[in-house]
Amino acid sequence: MGIFGFFNKNKKETLDKGLEKTKTSVFDKLTRAVAGKSTVDDDVLDNLEEVLITSDVGVDTTLKVIERIEERVARDKYVSTSELNGILREEIAALLAENNTEDNDNWDLPADHTPYVILVVGVNGVGKTTTIGKLAYQFKQAGKKVYLGAADTFRAAAVEQLCIWGERVGVTVVKQQMGSDPASVAFDTISSAKANGADVVIIDTAGRLHNKVGLMNELKKIKEVMAKVVPTAPDEVMLVVDATTGQNAFEQAKQFSAVTQVTSLAVTKLDGTAKGGVVIGISDQLKVPVKYIGLGEHMEDLQLFNRKEFVDSLFGK
């Protein structure tokens, strides 16, 4: 086996292991849904609807999937229950594709400009700072020069945690005193990154939603000062959500989307929950691509999201 085959095998094993709780739950429910049935009929579809909703896919997305399967059953006249897994994989993968979710296989960045700037948002406790650290690790492993900006200046723990990750990964962290203007931290980070030829900049932000107007103004100011240094910044506004919170993750995603334009999703802690279906629902309802998924505690357990691999793993291929 070549080196790339080895890494792909490891990636698949990590994905399968990380989705094990969700996969087992979904597979058990699907087995019960088709018990005693040879064809996909109304009863099977009703049971399938319940399976998807209780797997945190969400009501609206579930109804969309069921409608697509109904159309296939009506068109093909006869669909056996043994075909159901394959049909589910195809329709859900198609939904993810419609939301611009790509099958990412490497950590390349656009070559037309540097640095590539990622602004990270999300409520406290979802694994935002940890995700930034793991992201920095993956980019560094890919040969990129990485700078981190500690712009969550309202929590000493957030700045300290980011600095620890910076030391662990071996990347530069730019910080200021507690209570400093987050936009000032972002400006200093990008200025320093640009002056030192960095490839990618990742900016942490405060995870507060209790004051939406304040958060909106803060994020707007951060974007404005970054653009003074790098006109294209931010290239990406990444929202981090915690899969273990199920539909609460979707509510958080909706609220953040209301205050800023979210362009990508990172879904964390998939290994600790049977609610992995939330990945499908959030992406579909917000029309935002899933880009990264967290499958464990190790630095390499943050993976680029590949919709086909995800769906195949989830539905037992």
Coordinates of C-alpha atoms in Angstrom, one line a residue:
M1 CA 0.0 0.0 0.0
G2 CA 1.4 3.4 -1.0
I3 CA 1.7 6.3 1.5
F4 CA -1.5 8.0 0.2
G5 CA -3.4 4.8 0.4
F6 CA -2.2 4.5 4.0
F7 CA -3.4 8.0 4.9
N8 CA -6.8 7.4 3.1
K9 CA -7.2 4.2 5.0
N10 CA -6.5 5.9 8.3
K11 CA -8.9 8.7 7.4
K12 CA -11.7 6.2 6.7
E13 CA -11.1 4.3 9.9
T14 CA -11.2 7.6 11.9
L15 CA -14.5 8.5 10.1
D16 CA -16.1 5.1 10.7
K17 CA -15.1 5.1 14.3
G18 CA -16.2 8.8 14.8
L19 CA -19.6 8.1 13.4
E20 CA -20.0 4.8 15.1
K21 CA -22.7 5.9 17.6
T22 CA -24.8 7.7 15.0
K23 CA -24.3 4.8 12.5
T24 CA -25.4 2.2 15.0
S25 CA -28.4 4.2 16.0
V26 CA -29.5 4.9 12.4
F27 CA -28.8 1.3 11.3
D28 CA -30.8 -0.2 14.1
K29 CA -33.7 2.2 13.5
L30 CA -33.6 1.5 9.8
T31 CA -33.7 -2.3 10.4
R32 CA -36.8 -1.9 12.5
A33 CA -38.3 0.4 9.9
V34 CA -38.3 -2.2 7.2
A35 CA -38.9 -5.3 9.4
G36 CA -41.2 -7.7 7.6
K37 CA -41.4 -5.5 4.5
S38 CA -40.1 -6.4 1.1
T39 CA -41.0 -3.2 -0.7
V40 CA -40.9 0.5 0.2
D41 CA -44.5 1.4 0.9
D42 CA -46.2 4.1 2.9
D43 CA -45.6 2.4 6.2
V44 CA -41.8 2.1 5.4
L45 CA -41.7 5.8 4.4
D46 CA -43.5 6.8 7.6
N47 CA -41.0 4.7 9.7
L48 CA -38.1 6.2 7.7
E49 CA -39.4 9.7 8.4
E50 CA -39.3 8.9 12.1
V51 CA -35.8 7.4 11.8
L52 CA -34.4 10.6 10.2
I53 CA -36.1 13.0 12.6
T54 CA -35.0 11.1 15.7
S55 CA -31.4 11.1 14.2
D56 CA -31.5 14.9 14.3
V57 CA -31.7 15.4 10.5
G58 CA -34.4 17.9 11.2
V59 CA -38.1 18.0 10.2
D60 CA -37.8 20.1 7.0
T61 CA -34.8 18.3 5.7
T62 CA -36.4 14.9 6.5
L63 CA -39.6 15.8 4.6
K64 CA -37.4 16.8 1.6
V65 CA -35.6 13.5 1.7
I66 CA -38.9 11.5 2.0
E67 CA -40.4 13.4 -0.9
R68 CA -37.5 12.6 -3.1
I69 CA -37.7 8.9 -2.2
E70 CA -41.5 8.9 -2.8
E71 CA -40.8 10.3 -6.3
R72 CA -38.3 7.5 -7.0
V73 CA -40.8 4.9 -5.7
A74 CA -43.5 6.3 -7.9
R75 CA -41.2 6.4 -10.9
D76 CA -39.7 3.0 -10.6
K77 CA -43.0 1.4 -9.5
Y78 CA -41.1 -1.2 -7.4
V79 CA -38.4 -0.4 -4.9
S80 CA -37.2 -3.2 -2.6
T81 CA -36.3 -2.4 1.1
S82 CA -32.9 -3.8 0.3
E83 CA -32.4 -0.8 -2.0
L84 CA -33.3 1.7 0.6
N85 CA -29.8 2.3 2.0
G86 CA -28.4 3.0 -1.5
I87 CA -31.2 5.4 -2.3
L88 CA -30.8 7.2 1.0
R89 CA -27.1 7.6 0.3
E90 CA -27.7 9.0 -3.1
E91 CA -30.4 11.5 -2.1
I92 CA -28.6 12.8 1.0
A93 CA -25.3 13.2 -1.0
A94 CA -27.3 15.1 -3.6
L95 CA -28.7 17.4 -1.0
L96 CA -25.3 18.2 0.4
A97 CA -24.0 18.8 -3.1
E98 CA -26.8 21.3 -3.7
N99 CA -25.5 23.2 -0.7
N100 CA -22.1 23.6 -2.3
T101 CA -20.5 21.0 0.0
E102 CA -17.5 19.7 -1.9
D103 CA -15.6 16.5 -1.5
N104 CA -12.4 18.0 -0.1
D105 CA -9.4 15.7 -0.2
N106 CA -6.5 18.0 0.6
W107 CA -5.6 21.1 2.6
D108 CA -4.7 23.3 -0.4
L109 CA -5.6 27.0 -0.4
P110 CA -6.3 29.4 -3.3
A111 CA -3.0 30.3 -4.9
D112 CA -4.1 33.8 -6.1
H113 CA -3.6 35.6 -2.9
T114 CA -2.1 35.2 0.6
P115 CA -2.7 35.1 3.4
Y116 CA -6.0 33.2 3.3
V117 CA -8.1 34.5 6.2
I118 CA -10.6 32.5 8.2
L119 CA -12.8 34.2 10.7
V120 CA -14.1 31.7 13.2
V121 CA -17.5 32.2 15.1
G122 CA -19.5 30.1 17.4
V123 CA -20.9 30.0 21.0
N124 CA -18.7 29.2 23.9
G125 CA -18.3 25.5 24.7
V126 CA -18.7 24.1 21.1
G127 CA -15.0 23.4 20.7
K128 CA -14.2 26.6 18.8
T129 CA -10.7 27.2 20.1
T130 CA -9.8 23.5 20.0
T131 CA -11.0 23.4 16.4
I132 CA -8.8 26.4 15.5
G133 CA -5.8 24.6 17.1
K134 CA -6.5 21.4 15.1
L135 CA -7.1 23.4 11.9
A136 CA -3.7 25.1 12.5
Y137 CA -2.1 21.7 12.9
Q138 CA -3.6 20.4 9.7
F139 CA -2.5 23.4 7.7
K140 CA 1.0 23.3 9.1
Q141 CA 1.2 19.6 8.3
A142 CA 0.3 20.6 4.7
G143 CA 3.3 22.9 4.7
K144 CA 1.5 26.2 5.4
K145 CA 2.8 29.0 7.5
V146 CA 0.0 29.7 10.0
Y147 CA -0.9 32.7 12.2
L148 CA -3.6 32.7 14.9
G149 CA -5.4 35.8 16.3
A150 CA -6.7 35.7 19.8
A151 CA -9.6 38.1 19.3
D152 CA -11.9 36.6 21.9
T153 CA -10.5 39.2 24.4
F154 CA -13.4 38.9 26.8
R155 CA -12.4 35.5 28.2
A156 CA -8.9 35.0 29.6
A157 CA -9.4 31.2 29.2
A158 CA -9.9 31.6 25.5
V159 CA -6.7 33.5 24.9
E160 CA -4.8 31.2 27.2
Q161 CA -6.2 28.1 25.4
L162 CA -5.3 29.5 22.0
C163 CA -1.7 30.2 23.2
I164 CA -1.4 26.7 24.4
W165 CA -2.5 25.3 21.1
G166 CA -0.1 27.7 19.3
E167 CA 2.8 26.3 21.4
R168 CA 1.7 22.7 20.8
V169 CA 1.3 23.1 17.1
G170 CA 4.3 25.4 16.7
V171 CA 2.5 28.4 15.1
T172 CA 2.5 32.1 16.0
V173 CA -0.3 33.5 18.1
V174 CA -1.0 37.2 18.2
K175 CA -2.7 38.5 21.3
Q176 CA -3.3 41.7 23.4
Q177 CA -4.4 42.4 26.9
M178 CA -7.7 41.2 28.2
G179 CA -10.5 43.5 27.2
S180 CA -8.7 44.9 24.2
D181 CA -10.6 45.7 21.1
P182 CA -11.1 42.4 19.1
A183 CA -10.8 44.4 15.8
S184 CA -7.4 45.7 17.0
V185 CA -6.2 42.1 17.6
A186 CA -7.4 41.0 14.1
F187 CA -5.7 44.0 12.5
D188 CA -2.4 43.2 14.3
T189 CA -2.6 39.5 13.4
I190 CA -3.2 40.1 9.7
S191 CA -0.6 42.9 9.5
S192 CA 2.0 40.6 11.1
A193 CA 1.0 37.6 9.0
K194 CA 1.2 39.6 5.8
A195 CA 4.6 41.1 6.7
N196 CA 6.0 37.6 7.5
G197 CA 4.7 35.8 4.5
A198 CA 2.1 33.7 6.2
D199 CA -0.2 31.4 4.1
V200 CA -3.2 31.3 6.4
V201 CA -4.6 33.4 9.2
I202 CA -7.2 32.0 11.6
I203 CA -9.0 34.6 13.9
D204 CA -10.9 33.5 17.0
T205 CA -13.9 35.6 18.1
A206 CA -16.0 35.9 21.2
G207 CA -18.9 33.4 21.4
R208 CA -21.7 35.6 22.7
L209 CA -25.2 35.6 21.3
H210 CA -27.1 37.3 24.2
N211 CA -26.5 40.6 22.5
K212 CA -27.0 40.1 18.8
V213 CA -26.6 43.8 17.9
G214 CA -23.3 44.0 19.8
L215 CA -22.0 40.9 18.2
M216 CA -23.1 42.0 14.7
N217 CA -21.3 45.4 15.2
E218 CA -18.2 43.6 16.6
L219 CA -17.9 41.2 13.7
K220 CA -18.6 44.0 11.2
K221 CA -15.8 46.1 12.7
I222 CA -13.4 43.1 12.6
K223 CA -14.1 42.5 8.9
E224 CA -13.6 46.2 8.1
V225 CA -10.2 46.5 9.7
M226 CA -9.0 43.2 8.2
A227 CA -10.0 44.4 4.8
K228 CA -7.7 47.4 5.2
V229 CA -4.7 45.0 5.3
V230 CA -6.0 42.3 3.0
P231 CA -8.9 43.5 0.8
T232 CA -10.3 40.0 0.3
A233 CA -10.4 39.3 4.0
P234 CA -12.1 37.4 5.4
D235 CA -12.0 34.7 2.8
E236 CA -14.1 32.4 4.9
V237 CA -16.5 32.9 7.9
M238 CA -16.5 29.5 9.6
L239 CA -19.2 28.7 12.1
V240 CA -18.3 25.9 14.7
V241 CA -21.2 23.9 16.1
D242 CA -21.3 21.0 18.5
A243 CA -23.0 17.9 17.1
T244 CA -23.9 16.6 20.6
T245 CA -26.4 19.4 21.1
G246 CA -28.5 18.1 18.2
Q247 CA -31.2 20.6 17.1
N248 CA -29.8 23.2 19.4
A249 CA -26.8 23.3 17.1
F250 CA -29.2 24.2 14.3
E251 CA -30.7 27.0 16.3
Q252 CA -27.3 28.4 17.1
A253 CA -26.4 28.2 13.4
K254 CA -29.6 30.1 12.5
Q255 CA -28.8 32.9 15.0
F256 CA -25.2 33.3 13.8
S257 CA -26.4 33.4 10.2
A258 CA -28.7 36.2 11.2
V259 CA -25.8 38.4 12.4
T260 CA -23.1 37.6 9.9
Q261 CA -22.7 35.8 6.5
V262 CA -21.5 32.3 7.4
T263 CA -19.7 30.6 4.5
S264 CA -18.7 27.3 6.0
L265 CA -19.4 24.9 8.8
A266 CA -17.3 22.9 11.2
V267 CA -19.2 20.3 13.1
T268 CA -17.4 19.1 16.3
K269 CA -17.7 16.1 18.7
L270 CA -19.3 13.7 16.2
D271 CA -17.6 10.9 18.0
G272 CA -19.5 11.5 21.2
T273 CA -23.0 11.5 19.9
A274 CA -25.7 9.6 18.0
K275 CA -26.9 12.9 16.6
G276 CA -24.6 13.0 13.6
G277 CA -27.6 13.6 11.3
V278 CA -27.5 17.2 12.4
V279 CA -24.7 17.6 9.8
I280 CA -27.2 17.0 7.0
G281 CA -29.9 19.2 8.4
I282 CA -27.8 22.3 9.2
S283 CA -26.2 22.3 5.8
D284 CA -29.5 21.8 4.0
Q285 CA -31.5 24.4 5.9
L286 CA -28.8 27.1 6.0
K287 CA -27.5 26.4 2.4
V288 CA -24.0 26.5 3.9
P289 CA -21.4 23.9 3.0
V290 CA -19.9 21.6 5.7
K291 CA -16.1 21.9 5.4
Y292 CA -14.7 20.3 8.5
I293 CA -15.8 17.6 11.0
G294 CA -14.4 16.8 14.4
L295 CA -14.1 13.0 15.1
G296 CA -12.0 12.8 18.3
E297 CA -9.6 14.4 20.7
H298 CA -6.4 14.0 18.7
M299 CA -5.1 16.9 16.5
E300 CA -5.4 14.8 13.4
D301 CA -9.1 13.9 14.2
L302 CA -10.3 17.1 12.5
Q303 CA -11.0 16.0 9.0
L304 CA -12.0 17.7 5.7
F305 CA -15.6 16.8 5.0
N306 CA -16.3 14.5 2.1
R307 CA -20.0 14.1 1.5
K308 CA -19.8 10.8 -0.2
E309 CA -17.5 9.2 2.4
F310 CA -19.7 10.7 5.2
V311 CA -22.9 9.3 3.7
D312 CA -21.4 5.9 2.9
S313 CA -20.0 5.6 6.5
L314 CA -23.3 6.8 8.0
F315 CA -25.5 4.3 6.1
G316 CA -23.2 1.4 6.4
K317 CA -21.5 0.9 3.0

